[in-house]
PDB file of C-alpha atoms in Angstrom:
ATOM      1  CA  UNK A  18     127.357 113.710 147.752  1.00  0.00           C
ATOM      2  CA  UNK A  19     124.367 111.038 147.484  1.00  0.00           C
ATOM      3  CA  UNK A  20     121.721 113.910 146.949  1.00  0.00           C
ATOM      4  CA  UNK A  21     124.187 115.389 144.709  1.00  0.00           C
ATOM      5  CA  UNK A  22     124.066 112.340 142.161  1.00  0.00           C
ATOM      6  CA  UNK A  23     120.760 111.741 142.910  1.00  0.00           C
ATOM      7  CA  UNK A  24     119.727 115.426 141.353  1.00  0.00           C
ATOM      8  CA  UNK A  25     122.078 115.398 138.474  1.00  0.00           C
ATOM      9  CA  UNK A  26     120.667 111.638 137.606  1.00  0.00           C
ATOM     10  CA  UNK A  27     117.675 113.536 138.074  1.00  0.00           C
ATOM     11  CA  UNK A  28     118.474 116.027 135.932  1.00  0.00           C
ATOM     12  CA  UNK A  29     119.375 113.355 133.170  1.00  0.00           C
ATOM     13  CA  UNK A  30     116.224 111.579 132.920  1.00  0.00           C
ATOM     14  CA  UNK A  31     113.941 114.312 132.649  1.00  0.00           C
ATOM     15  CA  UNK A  32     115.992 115.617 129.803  1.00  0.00           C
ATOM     16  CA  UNK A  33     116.221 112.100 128.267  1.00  0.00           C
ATOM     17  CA  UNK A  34     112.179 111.978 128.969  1.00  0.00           C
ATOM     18  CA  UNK A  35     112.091 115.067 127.370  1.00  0.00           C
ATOM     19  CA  UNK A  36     113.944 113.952 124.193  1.00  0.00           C
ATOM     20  CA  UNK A  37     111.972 110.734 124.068  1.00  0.00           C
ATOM     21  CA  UNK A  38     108.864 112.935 123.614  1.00  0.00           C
ATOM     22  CA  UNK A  39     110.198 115.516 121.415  1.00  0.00           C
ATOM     23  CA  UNK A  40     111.308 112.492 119.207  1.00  0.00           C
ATOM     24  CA  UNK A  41     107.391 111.147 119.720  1.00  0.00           C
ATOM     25  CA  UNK A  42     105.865 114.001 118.390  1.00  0.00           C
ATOM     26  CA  UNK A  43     107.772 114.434 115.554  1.00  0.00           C
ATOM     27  CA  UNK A  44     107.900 110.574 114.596  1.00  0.00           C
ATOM     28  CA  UNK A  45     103.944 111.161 115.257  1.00  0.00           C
ATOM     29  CA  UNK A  46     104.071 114.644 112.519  1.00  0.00           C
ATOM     30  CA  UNK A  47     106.077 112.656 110.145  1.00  0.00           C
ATOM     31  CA  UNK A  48     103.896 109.678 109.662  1.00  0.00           C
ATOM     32  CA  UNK A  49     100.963 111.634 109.420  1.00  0.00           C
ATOM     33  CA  UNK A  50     102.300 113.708 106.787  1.00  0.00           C
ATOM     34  CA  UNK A  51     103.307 110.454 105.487  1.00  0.00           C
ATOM     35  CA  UNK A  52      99.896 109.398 105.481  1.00  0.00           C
ATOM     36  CA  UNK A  53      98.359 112.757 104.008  1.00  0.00           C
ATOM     37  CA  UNK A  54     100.651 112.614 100.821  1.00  0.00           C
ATOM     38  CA  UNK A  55      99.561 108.810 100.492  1.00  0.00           C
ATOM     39  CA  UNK A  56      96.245 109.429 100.015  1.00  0.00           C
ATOM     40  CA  UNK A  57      96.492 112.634  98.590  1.00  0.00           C
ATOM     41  CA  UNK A  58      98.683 111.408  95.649  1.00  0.00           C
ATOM     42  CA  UNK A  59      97.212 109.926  92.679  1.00  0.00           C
ATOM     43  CA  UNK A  60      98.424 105.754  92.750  1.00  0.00           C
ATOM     44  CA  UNK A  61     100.319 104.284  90.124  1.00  0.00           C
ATOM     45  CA  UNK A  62      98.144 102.014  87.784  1.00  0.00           C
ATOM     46  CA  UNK A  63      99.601  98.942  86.538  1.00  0.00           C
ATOM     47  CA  UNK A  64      99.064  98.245  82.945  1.00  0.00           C
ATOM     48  CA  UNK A  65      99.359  94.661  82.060  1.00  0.00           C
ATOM     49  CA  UNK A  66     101.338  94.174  78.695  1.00  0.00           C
ATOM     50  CA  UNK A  67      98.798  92.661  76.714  1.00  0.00           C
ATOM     51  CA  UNK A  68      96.324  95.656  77.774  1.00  0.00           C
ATOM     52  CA  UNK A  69      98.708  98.285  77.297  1.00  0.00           C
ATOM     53  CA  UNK A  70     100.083  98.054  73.485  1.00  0.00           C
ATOM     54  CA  UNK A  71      96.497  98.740  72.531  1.00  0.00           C
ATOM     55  CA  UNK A  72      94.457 101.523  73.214  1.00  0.00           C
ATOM     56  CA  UNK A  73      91.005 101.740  74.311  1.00  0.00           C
ATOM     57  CA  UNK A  74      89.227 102.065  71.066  1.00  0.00           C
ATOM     58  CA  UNK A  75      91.567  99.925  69.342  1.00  0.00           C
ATOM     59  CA  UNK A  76      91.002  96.819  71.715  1.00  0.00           C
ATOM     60  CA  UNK A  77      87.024  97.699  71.582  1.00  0.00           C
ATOM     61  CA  UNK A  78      87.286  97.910  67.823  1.00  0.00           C
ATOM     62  CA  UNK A  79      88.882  94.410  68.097  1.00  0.00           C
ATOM     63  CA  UNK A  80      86.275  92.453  69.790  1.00  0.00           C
ATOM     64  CA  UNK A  81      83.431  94.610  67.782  1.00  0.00           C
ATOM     65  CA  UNK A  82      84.518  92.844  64.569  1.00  0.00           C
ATOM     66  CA  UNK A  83      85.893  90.305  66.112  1.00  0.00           C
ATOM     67  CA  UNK A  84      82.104  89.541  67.358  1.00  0.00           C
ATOM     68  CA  UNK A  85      80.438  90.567  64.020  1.00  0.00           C
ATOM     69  CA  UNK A  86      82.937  87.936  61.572  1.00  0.00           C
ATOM     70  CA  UNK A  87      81.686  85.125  63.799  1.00  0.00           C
ATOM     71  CA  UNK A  88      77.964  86.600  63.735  1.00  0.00           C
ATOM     72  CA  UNK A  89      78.721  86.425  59.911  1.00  0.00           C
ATOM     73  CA  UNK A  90      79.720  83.020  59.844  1.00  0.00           C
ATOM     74  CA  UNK A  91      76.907  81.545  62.280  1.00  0.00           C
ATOM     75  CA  UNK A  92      74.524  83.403  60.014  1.00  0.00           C
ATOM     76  CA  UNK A  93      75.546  82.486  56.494  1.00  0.00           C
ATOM     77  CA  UNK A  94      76.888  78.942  57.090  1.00  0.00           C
ATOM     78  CA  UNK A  95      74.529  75.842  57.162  1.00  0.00           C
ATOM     79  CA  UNK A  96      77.050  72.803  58.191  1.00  0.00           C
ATOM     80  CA  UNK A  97      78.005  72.978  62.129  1.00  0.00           C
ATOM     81  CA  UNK A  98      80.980  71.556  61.633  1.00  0.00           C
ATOM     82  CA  UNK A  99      81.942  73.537  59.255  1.00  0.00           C
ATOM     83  CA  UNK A 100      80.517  76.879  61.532  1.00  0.00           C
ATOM     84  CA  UNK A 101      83.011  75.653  64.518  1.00  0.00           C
ATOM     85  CA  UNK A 102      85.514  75.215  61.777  1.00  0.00           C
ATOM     86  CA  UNK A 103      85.525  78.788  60.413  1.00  0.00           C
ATOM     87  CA  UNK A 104      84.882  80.559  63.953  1.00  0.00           C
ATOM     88  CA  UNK A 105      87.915  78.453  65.739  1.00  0.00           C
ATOM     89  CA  UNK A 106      90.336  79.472  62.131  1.00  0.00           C
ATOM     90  CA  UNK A 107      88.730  83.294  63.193  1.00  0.00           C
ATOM     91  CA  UNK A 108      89.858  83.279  66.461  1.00  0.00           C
ATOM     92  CA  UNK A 109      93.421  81.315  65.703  1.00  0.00           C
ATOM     93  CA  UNK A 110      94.341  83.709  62.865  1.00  0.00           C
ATOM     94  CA  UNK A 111      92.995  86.915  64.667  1.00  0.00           C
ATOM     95  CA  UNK A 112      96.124  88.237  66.737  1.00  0.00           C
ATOM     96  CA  UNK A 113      98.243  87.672  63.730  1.00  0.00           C
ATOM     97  CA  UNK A 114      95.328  89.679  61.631  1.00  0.00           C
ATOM     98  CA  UNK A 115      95.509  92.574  64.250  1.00  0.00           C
ATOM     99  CA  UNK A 116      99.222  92.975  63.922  1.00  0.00           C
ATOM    100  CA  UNK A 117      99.385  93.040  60.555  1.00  0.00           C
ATOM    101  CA  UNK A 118      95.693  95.548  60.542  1.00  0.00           C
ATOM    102  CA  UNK A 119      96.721  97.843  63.081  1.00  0.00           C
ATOM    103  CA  UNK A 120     100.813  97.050  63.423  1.00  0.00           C
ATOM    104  CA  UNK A 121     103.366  96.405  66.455  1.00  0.00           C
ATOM    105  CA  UNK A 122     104.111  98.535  68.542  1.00  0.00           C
ATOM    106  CA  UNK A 123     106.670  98.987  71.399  1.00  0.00           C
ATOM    107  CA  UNK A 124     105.545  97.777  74.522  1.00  0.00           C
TER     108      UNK A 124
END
């Protein structure tokens, strides 16, 4: 009776061994495939909100001018104070001047 139980408990855990290693290997295949699509698909770039109602051009087209008014200003004005003046009223004034120039749009 003893050697009885002793080969069916037998019996048990090298079928539950079995199923531990089964489960193993295809724990093993599904994090690999896991893995594989990770780096195979493209990631998700986060767009900020200020960088993304304005396109590329738009936001270098921005700064260009942006760059050349105040050029402008240190050029043709003599007074210092009045230079800083001007350039801080430029760059005050210039996100209401590019929503009015170039409009709102939904973000």
């Amino acid at each position: 009776m003893a050697k009885e139980r002793a080969l069916r408990r037998a019996a048990r855990e090298a079928e539950a061994a079995r199923l531990r290693e089964k489960r193993a290997r295809v724990s093993a295949r599904r994090q690999r495939r896991k893995a594989l699509v990770a780096r195979l698909t493209p990631r998700r770039r986060r767009t900020g909100r200020l960088l993304a109602r304005r396109s590329r051009g738009e936001r270098a087209g921005i700064v260009i001018i942006t760059l050349v008014l105040l050029g402008l200003v240190w050029f043709l004005v003599d007074d210092v104070a009045l230079r800083l003046v001007l350039s801080l009223l430029l760059l005050l004034c210039l996100p209401a001047l590019v929503i009015v120039a170039l409009g709102r749009r939904a973000g």
